[in-house]
mmCIF file of C-alpha atoms in Angstrom:
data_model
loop_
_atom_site.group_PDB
_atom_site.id
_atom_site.type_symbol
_atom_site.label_atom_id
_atom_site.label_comp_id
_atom_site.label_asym_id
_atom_site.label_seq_id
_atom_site.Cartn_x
_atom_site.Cartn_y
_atom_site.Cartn_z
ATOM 1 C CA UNK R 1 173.746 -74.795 88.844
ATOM 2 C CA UNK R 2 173.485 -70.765 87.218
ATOM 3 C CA UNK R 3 176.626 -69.539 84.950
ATOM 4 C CA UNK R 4 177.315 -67.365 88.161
ATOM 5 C CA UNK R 5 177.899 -70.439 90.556
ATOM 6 C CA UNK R 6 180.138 -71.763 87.780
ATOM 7 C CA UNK R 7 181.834 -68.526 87.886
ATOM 8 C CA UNK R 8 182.258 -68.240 91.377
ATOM 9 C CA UNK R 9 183.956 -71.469 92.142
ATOM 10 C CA UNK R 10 188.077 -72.159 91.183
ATOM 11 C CA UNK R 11 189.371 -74.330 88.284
ATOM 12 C CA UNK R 12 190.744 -77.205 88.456
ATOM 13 C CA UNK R 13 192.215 -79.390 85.946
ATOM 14 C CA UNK R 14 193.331 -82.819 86.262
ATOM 15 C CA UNK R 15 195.746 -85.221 84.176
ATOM 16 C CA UNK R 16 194.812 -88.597 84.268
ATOM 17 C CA UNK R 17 191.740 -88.127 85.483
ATOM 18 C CA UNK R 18 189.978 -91.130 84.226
ATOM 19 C CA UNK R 19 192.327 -93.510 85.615
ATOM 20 C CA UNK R 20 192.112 -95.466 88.599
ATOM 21 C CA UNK R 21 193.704 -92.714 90.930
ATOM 22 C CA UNK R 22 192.524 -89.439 88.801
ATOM 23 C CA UNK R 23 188.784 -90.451 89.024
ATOM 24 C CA UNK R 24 188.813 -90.917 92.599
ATOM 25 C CA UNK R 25 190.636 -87.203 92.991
ATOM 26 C CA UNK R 26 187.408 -86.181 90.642
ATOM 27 C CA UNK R 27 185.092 -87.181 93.148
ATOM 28 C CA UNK R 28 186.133 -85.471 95.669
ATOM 29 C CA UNK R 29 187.335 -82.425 93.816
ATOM 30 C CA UNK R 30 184.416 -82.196 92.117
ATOM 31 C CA UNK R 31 182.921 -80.738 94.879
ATOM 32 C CA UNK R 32 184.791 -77.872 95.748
ATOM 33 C CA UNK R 33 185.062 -76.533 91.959
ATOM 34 C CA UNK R 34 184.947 -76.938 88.013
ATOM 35 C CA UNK R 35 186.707 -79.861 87.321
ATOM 36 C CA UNK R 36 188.350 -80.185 83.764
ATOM 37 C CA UNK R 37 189.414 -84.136 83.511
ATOM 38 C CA UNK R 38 192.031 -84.667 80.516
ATOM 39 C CA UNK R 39 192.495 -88.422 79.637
ATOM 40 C CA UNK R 40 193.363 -90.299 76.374
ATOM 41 C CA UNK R 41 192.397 -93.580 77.997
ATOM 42 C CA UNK R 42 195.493 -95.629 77.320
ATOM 43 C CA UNK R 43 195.410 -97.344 80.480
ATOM 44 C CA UNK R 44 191.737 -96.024 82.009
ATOM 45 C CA UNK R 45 188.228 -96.115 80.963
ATOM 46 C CA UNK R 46 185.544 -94.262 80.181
ATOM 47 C CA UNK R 47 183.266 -96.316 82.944
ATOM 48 C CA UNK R 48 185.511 -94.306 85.736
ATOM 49 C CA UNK R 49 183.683 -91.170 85.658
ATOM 50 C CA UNK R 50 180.350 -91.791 83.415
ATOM 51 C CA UNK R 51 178.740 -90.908 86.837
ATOM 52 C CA UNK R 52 180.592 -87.343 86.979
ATOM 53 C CA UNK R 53 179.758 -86.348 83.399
ATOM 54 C CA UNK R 54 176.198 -84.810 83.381
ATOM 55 C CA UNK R 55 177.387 -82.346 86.312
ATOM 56 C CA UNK R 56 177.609 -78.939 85.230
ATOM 57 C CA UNK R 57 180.888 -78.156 86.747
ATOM 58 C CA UNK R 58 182.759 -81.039 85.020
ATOM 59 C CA UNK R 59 183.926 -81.253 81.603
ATOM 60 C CA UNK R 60 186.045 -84.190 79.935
ATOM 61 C CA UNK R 61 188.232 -83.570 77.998
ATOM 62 C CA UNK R 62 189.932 -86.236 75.367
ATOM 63 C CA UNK R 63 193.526 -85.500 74.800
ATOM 64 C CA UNK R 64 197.081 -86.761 74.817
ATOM 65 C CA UNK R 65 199.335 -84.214 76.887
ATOM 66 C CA UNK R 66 201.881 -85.221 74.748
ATOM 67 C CA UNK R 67 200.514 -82.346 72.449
ATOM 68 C CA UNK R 68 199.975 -78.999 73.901
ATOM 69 C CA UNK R 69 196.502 -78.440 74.736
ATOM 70 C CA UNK R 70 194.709 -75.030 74.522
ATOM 71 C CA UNK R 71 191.859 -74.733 77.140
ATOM 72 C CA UNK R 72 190.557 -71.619 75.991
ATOM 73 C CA UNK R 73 190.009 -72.933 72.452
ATOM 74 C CA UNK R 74 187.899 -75.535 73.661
ATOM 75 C CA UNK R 75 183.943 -75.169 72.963
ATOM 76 C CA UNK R 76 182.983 -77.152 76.422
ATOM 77 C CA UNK R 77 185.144 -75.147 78.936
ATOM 78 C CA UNK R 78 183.581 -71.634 77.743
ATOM 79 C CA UNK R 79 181.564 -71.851 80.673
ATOM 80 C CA UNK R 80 184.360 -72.056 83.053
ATOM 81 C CA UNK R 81 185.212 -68.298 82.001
ATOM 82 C CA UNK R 82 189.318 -69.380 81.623
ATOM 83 C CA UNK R 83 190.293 -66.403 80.109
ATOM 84 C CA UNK R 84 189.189 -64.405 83.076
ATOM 85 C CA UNK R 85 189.756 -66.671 85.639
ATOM 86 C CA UNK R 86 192.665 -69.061 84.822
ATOM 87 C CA UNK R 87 193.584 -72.155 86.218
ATOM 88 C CA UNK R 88 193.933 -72.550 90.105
ATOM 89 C CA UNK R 89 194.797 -75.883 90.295
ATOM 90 C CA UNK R 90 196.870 -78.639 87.975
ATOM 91 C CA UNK R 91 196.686 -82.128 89.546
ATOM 92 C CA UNK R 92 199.444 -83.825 87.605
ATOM 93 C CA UNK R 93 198.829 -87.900 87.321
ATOM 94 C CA UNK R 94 198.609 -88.919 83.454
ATOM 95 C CA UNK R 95 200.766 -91.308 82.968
ATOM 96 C CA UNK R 96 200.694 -95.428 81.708
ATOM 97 C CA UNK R 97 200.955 -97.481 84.879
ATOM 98 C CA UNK R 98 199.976 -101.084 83.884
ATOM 99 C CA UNK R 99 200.401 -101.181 80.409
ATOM 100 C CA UNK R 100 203.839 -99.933 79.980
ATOM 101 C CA UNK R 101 204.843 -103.698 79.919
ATOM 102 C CA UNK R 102 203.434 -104.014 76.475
ATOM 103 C CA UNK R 103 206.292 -102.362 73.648
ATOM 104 C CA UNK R 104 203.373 -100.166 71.931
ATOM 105 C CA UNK R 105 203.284 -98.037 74.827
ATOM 106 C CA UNK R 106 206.710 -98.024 76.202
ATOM 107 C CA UNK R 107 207.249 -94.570 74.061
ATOM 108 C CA UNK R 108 203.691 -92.951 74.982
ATOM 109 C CA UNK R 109 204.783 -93.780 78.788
ATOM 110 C CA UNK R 110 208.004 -92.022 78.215
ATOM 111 C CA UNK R 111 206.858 -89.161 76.183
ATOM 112 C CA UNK R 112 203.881 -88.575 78.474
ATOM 113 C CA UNK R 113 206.301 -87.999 81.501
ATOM 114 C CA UNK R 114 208.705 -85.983 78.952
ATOM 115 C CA UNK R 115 206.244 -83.909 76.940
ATOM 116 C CA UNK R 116 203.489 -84.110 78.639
ATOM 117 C CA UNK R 117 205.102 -82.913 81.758
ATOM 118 C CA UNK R 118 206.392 -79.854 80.179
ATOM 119 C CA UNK R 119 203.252 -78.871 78.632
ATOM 120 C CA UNK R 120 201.163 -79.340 81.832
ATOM 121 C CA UNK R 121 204.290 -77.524 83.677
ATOM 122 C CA UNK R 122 203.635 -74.413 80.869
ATOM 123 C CA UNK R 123 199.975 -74.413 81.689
ATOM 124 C CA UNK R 124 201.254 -73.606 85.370
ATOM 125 C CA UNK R 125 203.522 -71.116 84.009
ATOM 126 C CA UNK R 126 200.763 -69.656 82.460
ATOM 127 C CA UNK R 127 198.185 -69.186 84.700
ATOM 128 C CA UNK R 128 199.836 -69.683 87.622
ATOM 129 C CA UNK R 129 198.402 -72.774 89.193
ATOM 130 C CA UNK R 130 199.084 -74.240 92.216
ATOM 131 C CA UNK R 131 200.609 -77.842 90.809
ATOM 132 C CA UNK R 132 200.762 -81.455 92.383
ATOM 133 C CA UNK R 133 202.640 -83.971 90.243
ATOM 134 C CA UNK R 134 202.062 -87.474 91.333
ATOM 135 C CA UNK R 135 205.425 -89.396 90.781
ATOM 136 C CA UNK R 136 206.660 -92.942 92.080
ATOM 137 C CA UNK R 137 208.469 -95.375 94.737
ATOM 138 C CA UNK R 138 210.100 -96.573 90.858
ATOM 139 C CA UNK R 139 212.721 -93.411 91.299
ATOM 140 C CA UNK R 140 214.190 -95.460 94.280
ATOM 141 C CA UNK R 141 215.150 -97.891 91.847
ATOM 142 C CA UNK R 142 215.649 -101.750 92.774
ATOM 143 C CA UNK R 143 216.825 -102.375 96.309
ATOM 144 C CA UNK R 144 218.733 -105.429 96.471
ATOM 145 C CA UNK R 145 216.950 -106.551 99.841
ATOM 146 C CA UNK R 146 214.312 -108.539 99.543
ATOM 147 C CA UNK R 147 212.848 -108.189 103.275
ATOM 148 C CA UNK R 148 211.834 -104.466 102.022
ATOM 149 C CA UNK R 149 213.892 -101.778 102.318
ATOM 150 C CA UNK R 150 212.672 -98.351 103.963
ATOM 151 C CA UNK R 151 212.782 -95.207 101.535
ATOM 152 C CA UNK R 152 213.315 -92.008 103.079
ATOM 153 C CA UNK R 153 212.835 -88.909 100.738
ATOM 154 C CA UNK R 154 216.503 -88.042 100.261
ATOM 155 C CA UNK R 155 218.014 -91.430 99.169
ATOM 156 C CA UNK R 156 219.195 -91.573 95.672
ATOM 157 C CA UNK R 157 217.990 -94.063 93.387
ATOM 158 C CA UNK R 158 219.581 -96.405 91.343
ATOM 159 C CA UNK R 159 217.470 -96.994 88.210
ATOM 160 C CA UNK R 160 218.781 -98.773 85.188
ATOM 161 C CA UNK R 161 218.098 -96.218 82.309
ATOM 162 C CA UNK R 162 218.176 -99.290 79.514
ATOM 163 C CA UNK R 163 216.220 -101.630 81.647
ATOM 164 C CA UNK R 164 212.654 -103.130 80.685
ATOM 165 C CA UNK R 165 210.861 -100.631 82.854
ATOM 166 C CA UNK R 166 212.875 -97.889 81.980
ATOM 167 C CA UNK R 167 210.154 -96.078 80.428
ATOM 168 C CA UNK R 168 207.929 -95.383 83.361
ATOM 169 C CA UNK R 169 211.101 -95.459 86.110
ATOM 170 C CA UNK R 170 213.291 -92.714 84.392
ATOM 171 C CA UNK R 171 210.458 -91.130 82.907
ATOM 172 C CA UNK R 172 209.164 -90.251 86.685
ATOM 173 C CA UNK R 173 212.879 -89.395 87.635
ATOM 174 C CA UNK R 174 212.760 -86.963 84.359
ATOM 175 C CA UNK R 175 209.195 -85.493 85.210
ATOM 176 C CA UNK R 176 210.869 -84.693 88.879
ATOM 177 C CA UNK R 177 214.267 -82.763 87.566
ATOM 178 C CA UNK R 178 211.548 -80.529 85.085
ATOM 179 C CA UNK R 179 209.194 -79.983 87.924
ATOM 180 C CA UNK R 180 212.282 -78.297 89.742
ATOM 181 C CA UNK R 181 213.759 -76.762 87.411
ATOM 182 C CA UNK R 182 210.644 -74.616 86.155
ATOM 183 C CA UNK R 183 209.440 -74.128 89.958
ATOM 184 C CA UNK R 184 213.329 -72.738 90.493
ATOM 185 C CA UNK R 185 213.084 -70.889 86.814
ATOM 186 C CA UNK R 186 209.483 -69.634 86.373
ATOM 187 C CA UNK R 187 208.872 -69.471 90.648
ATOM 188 C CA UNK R 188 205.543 -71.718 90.102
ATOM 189 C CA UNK R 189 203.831 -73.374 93.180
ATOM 190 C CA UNK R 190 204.465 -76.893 92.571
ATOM 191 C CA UNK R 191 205.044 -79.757 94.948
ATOM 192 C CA UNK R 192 205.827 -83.323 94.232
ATOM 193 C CA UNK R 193 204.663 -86.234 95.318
ATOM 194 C CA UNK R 194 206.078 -89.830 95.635
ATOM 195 C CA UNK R 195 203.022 -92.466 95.620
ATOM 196 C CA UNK R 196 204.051 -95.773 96.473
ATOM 197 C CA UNK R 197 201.529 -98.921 95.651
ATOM 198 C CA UNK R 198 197.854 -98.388 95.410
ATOM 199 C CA UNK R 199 194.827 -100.451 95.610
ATOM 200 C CA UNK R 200 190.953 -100.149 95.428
ATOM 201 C CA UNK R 201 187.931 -99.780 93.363
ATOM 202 C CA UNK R 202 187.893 -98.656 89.818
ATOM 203 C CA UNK R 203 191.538 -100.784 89.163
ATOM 204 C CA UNK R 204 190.981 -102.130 85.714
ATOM 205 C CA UNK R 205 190.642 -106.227 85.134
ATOM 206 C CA UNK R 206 193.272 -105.729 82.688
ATOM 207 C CA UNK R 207 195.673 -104.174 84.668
ATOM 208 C CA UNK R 208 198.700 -107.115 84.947
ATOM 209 C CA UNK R 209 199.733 -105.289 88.692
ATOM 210 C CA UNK R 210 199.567 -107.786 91.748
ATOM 211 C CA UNK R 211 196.415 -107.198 93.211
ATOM 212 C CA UNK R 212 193.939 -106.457 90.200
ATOM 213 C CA UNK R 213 195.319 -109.730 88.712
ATOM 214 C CA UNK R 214 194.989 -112.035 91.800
ATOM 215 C CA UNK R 215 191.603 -110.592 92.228
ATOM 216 C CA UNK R 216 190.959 -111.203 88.618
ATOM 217 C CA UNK R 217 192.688 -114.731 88.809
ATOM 218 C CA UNK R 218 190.627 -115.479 92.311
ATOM 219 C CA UNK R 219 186.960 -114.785 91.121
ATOM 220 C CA UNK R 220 186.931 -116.450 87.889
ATOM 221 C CA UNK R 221 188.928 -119.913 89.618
ATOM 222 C CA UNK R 222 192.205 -119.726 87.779
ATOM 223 C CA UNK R 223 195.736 -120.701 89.218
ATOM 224 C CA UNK R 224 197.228 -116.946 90.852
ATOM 225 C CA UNK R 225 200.422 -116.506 90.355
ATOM 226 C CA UNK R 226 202.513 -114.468 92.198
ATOM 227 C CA UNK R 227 205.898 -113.830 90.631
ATOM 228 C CA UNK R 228 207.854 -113.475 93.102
ATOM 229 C CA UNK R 229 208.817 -115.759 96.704
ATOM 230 C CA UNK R 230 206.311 -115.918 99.535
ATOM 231 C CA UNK R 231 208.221 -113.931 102.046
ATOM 232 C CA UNK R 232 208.772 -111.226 100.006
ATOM 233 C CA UNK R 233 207.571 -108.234 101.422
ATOM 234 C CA UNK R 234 205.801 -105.136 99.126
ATOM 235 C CA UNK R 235 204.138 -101.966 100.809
ATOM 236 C CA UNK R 236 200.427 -101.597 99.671
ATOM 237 C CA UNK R 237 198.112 -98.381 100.531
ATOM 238 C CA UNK R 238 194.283 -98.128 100.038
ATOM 239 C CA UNK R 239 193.028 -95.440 97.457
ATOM 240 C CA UNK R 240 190.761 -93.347 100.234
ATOM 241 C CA UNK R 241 194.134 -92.764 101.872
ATOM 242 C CA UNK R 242 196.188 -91.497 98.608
ATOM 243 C CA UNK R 243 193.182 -89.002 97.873
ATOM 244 C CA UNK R 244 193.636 -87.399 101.560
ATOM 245 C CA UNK R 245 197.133 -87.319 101.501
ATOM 246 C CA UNK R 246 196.872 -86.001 97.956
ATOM 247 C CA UNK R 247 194.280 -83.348 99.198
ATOM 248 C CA UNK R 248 196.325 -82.390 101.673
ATOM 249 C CA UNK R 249 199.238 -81.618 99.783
ATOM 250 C CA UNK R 250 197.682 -79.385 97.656
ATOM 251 C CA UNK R 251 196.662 -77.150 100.476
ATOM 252 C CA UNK R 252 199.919 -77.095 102.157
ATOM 253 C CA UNK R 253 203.177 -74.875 101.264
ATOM 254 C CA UNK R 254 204.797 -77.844 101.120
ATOM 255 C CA UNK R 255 206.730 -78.874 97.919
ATOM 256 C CA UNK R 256 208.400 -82.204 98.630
ATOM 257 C CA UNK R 257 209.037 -84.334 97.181
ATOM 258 C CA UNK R 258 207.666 -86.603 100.037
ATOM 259 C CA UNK R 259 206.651 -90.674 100.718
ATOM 260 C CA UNK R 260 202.822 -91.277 100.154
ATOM 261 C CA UNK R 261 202.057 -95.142 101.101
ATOM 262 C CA UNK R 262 201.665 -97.474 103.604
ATOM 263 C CA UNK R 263 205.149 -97.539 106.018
ATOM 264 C CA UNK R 264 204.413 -101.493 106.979
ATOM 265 C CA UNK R 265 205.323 -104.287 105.087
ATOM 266 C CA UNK R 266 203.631 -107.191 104.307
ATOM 267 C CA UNK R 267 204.104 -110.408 102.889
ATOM 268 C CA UNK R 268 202.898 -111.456 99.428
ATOM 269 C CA UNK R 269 201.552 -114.736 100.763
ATOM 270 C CA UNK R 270 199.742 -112.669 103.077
ATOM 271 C CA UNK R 271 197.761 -110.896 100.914
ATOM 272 C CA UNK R 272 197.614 -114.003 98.184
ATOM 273 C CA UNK R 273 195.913 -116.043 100.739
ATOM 274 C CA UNK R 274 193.991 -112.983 101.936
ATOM 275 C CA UNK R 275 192.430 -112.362 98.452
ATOM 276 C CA UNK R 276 191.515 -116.248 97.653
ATOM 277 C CA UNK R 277 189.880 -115.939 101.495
ATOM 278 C CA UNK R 278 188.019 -113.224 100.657
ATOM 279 C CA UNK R 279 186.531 -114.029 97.185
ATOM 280 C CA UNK R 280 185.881 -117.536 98.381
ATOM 281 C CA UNK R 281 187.562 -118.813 95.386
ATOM 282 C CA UNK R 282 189.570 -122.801 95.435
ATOM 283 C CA UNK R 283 192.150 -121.068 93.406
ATOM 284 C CA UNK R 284 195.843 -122.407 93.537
ATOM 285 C CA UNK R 285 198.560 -120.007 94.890
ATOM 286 C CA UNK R 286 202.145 -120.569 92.574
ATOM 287 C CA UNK R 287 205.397 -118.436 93.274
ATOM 288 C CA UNK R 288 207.077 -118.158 90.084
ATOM 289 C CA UNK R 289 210.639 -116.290 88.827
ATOM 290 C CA UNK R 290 210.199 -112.714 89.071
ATOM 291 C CA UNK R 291 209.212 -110.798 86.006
ATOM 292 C CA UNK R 292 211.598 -107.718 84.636
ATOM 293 C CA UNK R 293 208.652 -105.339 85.221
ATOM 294 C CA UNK R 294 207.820 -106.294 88.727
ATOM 295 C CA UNK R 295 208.431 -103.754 91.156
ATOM 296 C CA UNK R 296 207.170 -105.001 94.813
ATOM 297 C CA UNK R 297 210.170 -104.295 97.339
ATOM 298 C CA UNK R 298 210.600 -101.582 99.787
ATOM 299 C CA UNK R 299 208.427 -99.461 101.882
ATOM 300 C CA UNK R 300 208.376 -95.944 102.603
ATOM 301 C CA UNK R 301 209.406 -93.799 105.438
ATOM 302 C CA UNK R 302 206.230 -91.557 106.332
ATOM 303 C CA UNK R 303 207.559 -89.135 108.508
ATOM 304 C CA UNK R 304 207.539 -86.219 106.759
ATOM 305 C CA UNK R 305 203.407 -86.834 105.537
ATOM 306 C CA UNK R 306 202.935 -87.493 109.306
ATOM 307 C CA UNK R 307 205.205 -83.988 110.791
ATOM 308 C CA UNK R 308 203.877 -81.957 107.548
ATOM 309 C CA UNK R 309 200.686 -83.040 106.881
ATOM 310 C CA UNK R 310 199.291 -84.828 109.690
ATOM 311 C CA UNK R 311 198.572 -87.771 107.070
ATOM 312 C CA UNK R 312 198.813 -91.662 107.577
ATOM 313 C CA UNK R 313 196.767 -94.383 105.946
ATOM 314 C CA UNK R 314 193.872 -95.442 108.135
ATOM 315 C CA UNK R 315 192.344 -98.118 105.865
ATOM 316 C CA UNK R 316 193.040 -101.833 107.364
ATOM 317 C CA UNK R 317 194.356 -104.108 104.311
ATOM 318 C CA UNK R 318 191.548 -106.858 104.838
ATOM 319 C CA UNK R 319 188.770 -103.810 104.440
ATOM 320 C CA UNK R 320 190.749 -102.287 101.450
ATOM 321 C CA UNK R 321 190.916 -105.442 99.546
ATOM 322 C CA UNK R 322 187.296 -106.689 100.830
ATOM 323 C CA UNK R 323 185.832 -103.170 99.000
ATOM 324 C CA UNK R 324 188.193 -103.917 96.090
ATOM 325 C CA UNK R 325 187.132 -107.564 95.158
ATOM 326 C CA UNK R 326 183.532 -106.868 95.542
ATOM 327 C CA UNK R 327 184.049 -103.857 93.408
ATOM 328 C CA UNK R 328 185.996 -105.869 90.209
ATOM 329 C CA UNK R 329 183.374 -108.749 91.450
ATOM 330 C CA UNK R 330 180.801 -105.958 90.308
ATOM 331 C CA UNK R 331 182.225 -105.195 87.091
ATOM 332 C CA UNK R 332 180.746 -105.712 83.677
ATOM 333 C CA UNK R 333 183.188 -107.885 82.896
ATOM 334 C CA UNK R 334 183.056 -110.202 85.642
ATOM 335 C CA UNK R 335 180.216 -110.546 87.844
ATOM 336 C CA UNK R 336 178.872 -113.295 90.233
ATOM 337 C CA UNK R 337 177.459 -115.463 87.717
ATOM 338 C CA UNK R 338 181.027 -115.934 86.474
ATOM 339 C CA UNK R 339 182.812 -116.812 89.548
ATOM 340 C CA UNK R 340 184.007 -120.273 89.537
ATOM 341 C CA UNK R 341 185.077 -121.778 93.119
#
């Protein structure tokens, strides 16, 4: 690829971009421009895009967006011609998901949606980039019932700012009043986004979520605990699906925030007993007290992705878990010769 085909094609950055969710949006993205990936790998690893990083129109970059970050200073992203060109596009996703259990990140999860937001949100002021932020179901706070209750886009919350997942759930709600508030301010062309819970290749084995540790607990033949009760009911959406909806987002004029996830429930047991089918395993299924950080209840209502953006997941939850388990099956760190049924 010449310095002119570099030239000619539009910049886009992305936060998070060697997580689970950002390195999927690098795949396809990749594709239709210069891709500048920002990740500090607190919760992600490098393994996520090692097949991305000899391509000539994508550049990682190690940083904490906690600390303002100046792209034209950087050595690597000289070919990308930012001083002339700008940014075009600011994909908004860095941000702890699975470790912010663990106290030694609960301030880098709440910083990262509190500084990091605004310095991402002054890079759009900047250049004036078209913006996605990816925020959360956790803004809905805790319904209290359990059958799952349906989120439409203008309830309000109830989050409880002192409570043991504070971090990440009023964090989010934070990162979503700043969004606003420089779109209303500086005019930038920024939409929100509320993802609800994903699943698919590239989850990390040491992510303490549902499904990554059921799949980890299934292959290598220990007990899987589900903390929570078997009728419970949890909404979960296949990563394919959260790249198109995310995709299509971007190219709309729409600024949200709006419901990205899967509108039907299902059952924990059901996808418990789905998982141990599928890897084969003799594991033992437990229901155990809920922990503080589990956040499993509720689905979303879809109707403004499907009116606005002609989106709705299309990925069948025994193919989106089959792909998953063969992918974490695949995994350096736990492969077929370590499967214990």
């Amino acid at each position: 690829m010449s310095v002119a085909d570099l030239v000619q094609k539009k910049n886009i950055l992305i936060t998070g971009g060697a997580g689970f969710i950002g390195s999927h949006l690098c795949d396809v993205l990749v594709k239709e421009g210069n891709v500048i990936c920002l990740d500090n790998f607190i919760s992600s690893d490098i393994s996520n895009i090692q097949h991305l990083l000899q391509l000539p129109n994508f550049e990682f970059i190690k940083h904490d967006i906690i600390e303002p970050v100046d792209l034209e200073a950087l050595p690597g992203l000289k070919k990308f011609k930012i001083p002339f060109h700008g940014i075009h596009e600011i994909y908004h996703l860095a941000c702890p998901t699975s470790h912010y259990e663990k106290h030694e990140h609960q301030v880098a999860t709440i910083l990262t949606s509190g500084l990091g937001t605004k310095n991402i949100l002054d890079l759009a002021v900047k250049y004036r980039s078209r913006l996605l932020f990816t925020s959360s179901s956790a803004v809905y706070g805790w319904p209290s019932d359990k059958e799952g209750k349906v989120y439409k886009e203008g309830d309000l919350g109830v989050v409880d700012h002192l409570g043991e997942r504070s971090c990440y759930d009023e964090g989010k709600r934070y990162s979503e009043t700043l969004l606003k508030i420089y779109r209303d301010q500086h005019d930038i062309d920024a939409r929100t986004m509320r993802l609800f819970q994903t699943y698919g290749p590239r989850m990390s084995l040491a992510d303490n979520r549902m499904i990554p540790r059921l799949i980890n607990k299934a292959v290598t033949g220990e007990k899987m605990v589900v903390y929570a009760q078997p009728d419970d009911q949890t909404s979960i959406c296949y990563i394919s699906d959260i790249i198109e909806a995310i995709d299509r987002m971007m190219k709309s004029n729409l600024v949200g925030p709006i419901n990205i996830g899967n509108p039907s429930p299902v059952r924990l047991s059901e996808i418990a007993e789905k998982i141990k089918k599928e890897s084969g395993t003799r594991s033992e299924i437990s229901y155990e007290e809920e922990s503080p950080y589990t956040h499993h209840r509720g689905v979303p209502d879809i109707n403004l992705a499907k009116s606005k953006l002609g989106w709705f997941p299309v990925i069948p939850l025994d193919e989106g878990l089959k792909m998953t388990i063969d992918d974490m099956r695949g995994s350096r760190v736990i492969g077929f010769e370590d499967i214990k049924i």
